[in-house]
JSON list of C-alpha atoms and ligand atoms in Angstrom, two decimals:
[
{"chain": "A", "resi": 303, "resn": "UNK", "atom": "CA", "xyz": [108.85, 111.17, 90.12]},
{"chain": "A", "resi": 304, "resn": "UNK", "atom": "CA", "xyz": [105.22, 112.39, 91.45]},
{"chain": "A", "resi": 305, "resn": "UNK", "atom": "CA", "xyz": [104.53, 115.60, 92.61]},
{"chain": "A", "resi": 306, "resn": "UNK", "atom": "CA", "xyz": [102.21, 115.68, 95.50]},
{"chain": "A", "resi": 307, "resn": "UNK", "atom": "CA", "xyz": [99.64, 117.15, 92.88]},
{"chain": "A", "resi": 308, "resn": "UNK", "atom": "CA", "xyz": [99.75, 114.29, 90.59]},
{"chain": "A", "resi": 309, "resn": "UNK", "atom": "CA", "xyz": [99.51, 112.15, 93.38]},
{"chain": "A", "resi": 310, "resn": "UNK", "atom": "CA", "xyz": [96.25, 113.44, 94.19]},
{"chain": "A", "resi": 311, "resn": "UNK", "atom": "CA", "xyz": [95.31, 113.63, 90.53]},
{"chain": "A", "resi": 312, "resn": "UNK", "atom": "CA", "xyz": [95.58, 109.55, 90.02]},
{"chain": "A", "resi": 313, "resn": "UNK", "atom": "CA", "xyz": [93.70, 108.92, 93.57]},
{"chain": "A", "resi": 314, "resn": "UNK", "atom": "CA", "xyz": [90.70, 111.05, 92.11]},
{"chain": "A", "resi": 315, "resn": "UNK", "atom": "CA", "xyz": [90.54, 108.31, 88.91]},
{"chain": "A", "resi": 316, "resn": "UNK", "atom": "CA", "xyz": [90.34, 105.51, 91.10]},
{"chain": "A", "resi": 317, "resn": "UNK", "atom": "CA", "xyz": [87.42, 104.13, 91.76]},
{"chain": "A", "resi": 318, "resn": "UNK", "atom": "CA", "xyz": [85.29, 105.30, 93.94]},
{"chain": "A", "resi": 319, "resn": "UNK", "atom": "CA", "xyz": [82.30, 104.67, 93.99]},
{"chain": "A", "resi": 320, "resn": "UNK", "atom": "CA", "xyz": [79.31, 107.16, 95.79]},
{"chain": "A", "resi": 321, "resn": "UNK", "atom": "CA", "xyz": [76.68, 106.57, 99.06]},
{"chain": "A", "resi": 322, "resn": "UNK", "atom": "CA", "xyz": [74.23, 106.18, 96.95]},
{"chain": "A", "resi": 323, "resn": "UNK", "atom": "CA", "xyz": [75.92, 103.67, 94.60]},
{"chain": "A", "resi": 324, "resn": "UNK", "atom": "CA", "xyz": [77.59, 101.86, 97.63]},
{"chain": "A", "resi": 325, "resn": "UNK", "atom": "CA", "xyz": [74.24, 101.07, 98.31]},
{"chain": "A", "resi": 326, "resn": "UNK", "atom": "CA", "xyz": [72.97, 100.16, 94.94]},
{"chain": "A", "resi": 327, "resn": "UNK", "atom": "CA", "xyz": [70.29, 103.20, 94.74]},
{"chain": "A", "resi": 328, "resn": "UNK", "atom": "CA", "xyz": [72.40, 104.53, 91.74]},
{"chain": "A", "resi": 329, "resn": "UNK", "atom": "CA", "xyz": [74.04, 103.09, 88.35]},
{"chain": "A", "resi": 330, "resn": "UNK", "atom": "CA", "xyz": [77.42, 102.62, 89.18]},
{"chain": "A", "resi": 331, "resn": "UNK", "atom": "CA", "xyz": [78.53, 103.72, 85.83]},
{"chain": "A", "resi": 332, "resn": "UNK", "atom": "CA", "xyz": [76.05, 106.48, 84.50]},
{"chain": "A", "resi": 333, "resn": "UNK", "atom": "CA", "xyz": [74.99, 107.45, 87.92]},
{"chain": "A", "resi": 334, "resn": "UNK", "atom": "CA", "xyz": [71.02, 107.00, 87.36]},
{"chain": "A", "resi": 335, "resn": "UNK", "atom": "CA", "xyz": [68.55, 106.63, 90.30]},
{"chain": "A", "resi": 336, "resn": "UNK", "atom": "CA", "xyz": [67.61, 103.89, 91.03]},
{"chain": "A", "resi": 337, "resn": "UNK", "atom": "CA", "xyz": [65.38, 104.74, 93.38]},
{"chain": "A", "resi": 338, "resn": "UNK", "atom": "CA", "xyz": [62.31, 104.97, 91.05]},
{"chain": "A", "resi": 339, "resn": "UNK", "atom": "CA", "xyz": [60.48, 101.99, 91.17]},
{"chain": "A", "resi": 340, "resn": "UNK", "atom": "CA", "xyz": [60.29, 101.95, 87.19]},
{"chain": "A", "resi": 341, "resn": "UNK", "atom": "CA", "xyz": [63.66, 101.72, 86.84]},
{"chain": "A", "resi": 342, "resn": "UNK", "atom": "CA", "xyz": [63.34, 97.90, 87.92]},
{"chain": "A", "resi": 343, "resn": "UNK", "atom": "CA", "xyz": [65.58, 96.94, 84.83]},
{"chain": "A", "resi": 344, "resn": "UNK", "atom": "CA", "xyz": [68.98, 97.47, 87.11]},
{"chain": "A", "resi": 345, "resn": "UNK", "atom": "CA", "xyz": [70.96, 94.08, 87.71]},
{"chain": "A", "resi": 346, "resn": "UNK", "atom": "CA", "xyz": [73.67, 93.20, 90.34]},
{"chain": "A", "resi": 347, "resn": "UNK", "atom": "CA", "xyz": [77.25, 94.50, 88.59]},
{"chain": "A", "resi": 348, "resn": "UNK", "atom": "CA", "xyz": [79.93, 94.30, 91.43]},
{"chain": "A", "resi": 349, "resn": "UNK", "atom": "CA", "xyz": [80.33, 94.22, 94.85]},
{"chain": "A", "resi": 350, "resn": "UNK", "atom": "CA", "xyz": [81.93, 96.56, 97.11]},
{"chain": "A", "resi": 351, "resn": "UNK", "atom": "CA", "xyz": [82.71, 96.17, 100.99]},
{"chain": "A", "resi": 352, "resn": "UNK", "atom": "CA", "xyz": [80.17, 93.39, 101.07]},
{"chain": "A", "resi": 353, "resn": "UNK", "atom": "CA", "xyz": [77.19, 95.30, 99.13]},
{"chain": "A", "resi": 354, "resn": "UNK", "atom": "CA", "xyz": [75.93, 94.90, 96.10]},
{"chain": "A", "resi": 355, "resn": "UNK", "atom": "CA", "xyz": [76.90, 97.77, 93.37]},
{"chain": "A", "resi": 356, "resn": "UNK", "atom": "CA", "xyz": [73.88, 97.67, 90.68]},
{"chain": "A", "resi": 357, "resn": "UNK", "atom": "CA", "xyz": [73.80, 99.36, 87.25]},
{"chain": "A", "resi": 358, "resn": "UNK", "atom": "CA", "xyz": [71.37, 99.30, 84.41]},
{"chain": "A", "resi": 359, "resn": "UNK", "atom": "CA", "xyz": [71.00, 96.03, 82.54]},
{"chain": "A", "resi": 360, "resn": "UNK", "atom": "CA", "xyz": [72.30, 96.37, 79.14]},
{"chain": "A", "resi": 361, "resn": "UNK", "atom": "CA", "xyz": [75.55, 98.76, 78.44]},
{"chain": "A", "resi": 362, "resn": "UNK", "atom": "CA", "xyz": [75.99, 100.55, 81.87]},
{"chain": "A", "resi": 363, "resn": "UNK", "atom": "CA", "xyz": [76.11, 96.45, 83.03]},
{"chain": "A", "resi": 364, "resn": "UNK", "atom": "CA", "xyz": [78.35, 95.50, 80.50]},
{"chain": "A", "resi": 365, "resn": "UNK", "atom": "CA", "xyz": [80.95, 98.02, 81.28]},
{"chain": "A", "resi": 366, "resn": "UNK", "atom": "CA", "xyz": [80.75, 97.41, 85.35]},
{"chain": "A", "resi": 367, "resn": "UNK", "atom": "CA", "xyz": [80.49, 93.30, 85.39]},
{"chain": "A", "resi": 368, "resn": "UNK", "atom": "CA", "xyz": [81.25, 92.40, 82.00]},
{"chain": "A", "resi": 369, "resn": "UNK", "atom": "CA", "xyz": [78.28, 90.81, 80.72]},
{"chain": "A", "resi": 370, "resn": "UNK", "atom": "CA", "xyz": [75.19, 93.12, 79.90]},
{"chain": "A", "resi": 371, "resn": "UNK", "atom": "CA", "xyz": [72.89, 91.03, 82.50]},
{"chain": "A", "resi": 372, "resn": "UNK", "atom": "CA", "xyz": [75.43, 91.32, 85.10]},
{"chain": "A", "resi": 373, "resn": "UNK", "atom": "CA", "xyz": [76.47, 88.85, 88.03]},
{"chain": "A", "resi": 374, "resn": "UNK", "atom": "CA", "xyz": [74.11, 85.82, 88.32]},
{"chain": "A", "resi": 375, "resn": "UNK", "atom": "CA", "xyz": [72.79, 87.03, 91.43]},
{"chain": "A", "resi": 376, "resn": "UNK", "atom": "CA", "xyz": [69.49, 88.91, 92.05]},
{"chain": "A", "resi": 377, "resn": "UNK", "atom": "CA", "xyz": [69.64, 92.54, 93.73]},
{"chain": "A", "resi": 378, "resn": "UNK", "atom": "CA", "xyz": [68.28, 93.27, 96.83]},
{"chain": "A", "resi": 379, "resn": "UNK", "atom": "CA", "xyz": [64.75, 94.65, 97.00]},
{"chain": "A", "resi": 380, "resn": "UNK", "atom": "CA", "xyz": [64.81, 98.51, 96.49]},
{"chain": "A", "resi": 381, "resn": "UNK", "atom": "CA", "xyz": [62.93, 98.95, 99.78]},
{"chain": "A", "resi": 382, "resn": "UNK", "atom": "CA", "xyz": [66.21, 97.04, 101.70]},
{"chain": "A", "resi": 383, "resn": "UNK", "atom": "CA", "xyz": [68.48, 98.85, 99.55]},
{"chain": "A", "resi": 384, "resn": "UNK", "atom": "CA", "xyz": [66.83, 101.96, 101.22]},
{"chain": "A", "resi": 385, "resn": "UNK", "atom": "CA", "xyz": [66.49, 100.95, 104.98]},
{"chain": "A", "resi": 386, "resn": "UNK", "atom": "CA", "xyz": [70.47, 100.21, 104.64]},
{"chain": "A", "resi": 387, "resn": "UNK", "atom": "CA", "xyz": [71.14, 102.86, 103.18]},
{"chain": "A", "resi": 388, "resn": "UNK", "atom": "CA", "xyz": [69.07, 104.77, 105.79]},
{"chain": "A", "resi": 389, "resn": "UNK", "atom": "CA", "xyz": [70.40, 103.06, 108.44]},
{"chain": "A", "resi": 390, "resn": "UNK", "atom": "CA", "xyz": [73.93, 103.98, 107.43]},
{"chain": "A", "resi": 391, "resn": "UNK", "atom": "CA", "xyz": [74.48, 99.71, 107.30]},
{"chain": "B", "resi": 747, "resn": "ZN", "atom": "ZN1", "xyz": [73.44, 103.07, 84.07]}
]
């Protein structure tokens, strides 16, 4: 039986992810900005309501996709990622 406090305790562990991750500016797993243009290393991990979730190649993709280079699919450029993101698309 669930208390309405457990209840809310399991919805906060499901995932969810951020703005800024919904719009693949941020890892979805550690949360790093992806923003700066020298962190050019982040690969396409997931996709969420039709956008593309990114996360550093390597571990962070590993852990979101399953493979450490992430989906076959190249990411948006950062500079569409951001007019999206700024246009609330
Ligand atoms: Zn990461």
């Amino acid at each position: 039986m669930y208390s309405p406090d457990s209840i809310f305790r399991r919805n906060r562990h499901r995932y969810e992810p951020t703005a800024d991750m919904a719009a693949g500016l941020s890892c979805v797993i550690c949360g790093t900005d992806l923003r700066d243009p020298r962190r050019s290393d982040a690969v396409v991990s997931a996709h969420h309501e039709g956008r593309q979730l990114l996360a550093c190649r390597g571990r962070c993709a590993h852990l979101a996709s399953g493979s450490s280079t992430g989906l076959d699919e190249p990411p948006l450029p950062l500079a569409e990622r951001l007019r999206r993101h700024r246009s609330g698309a």
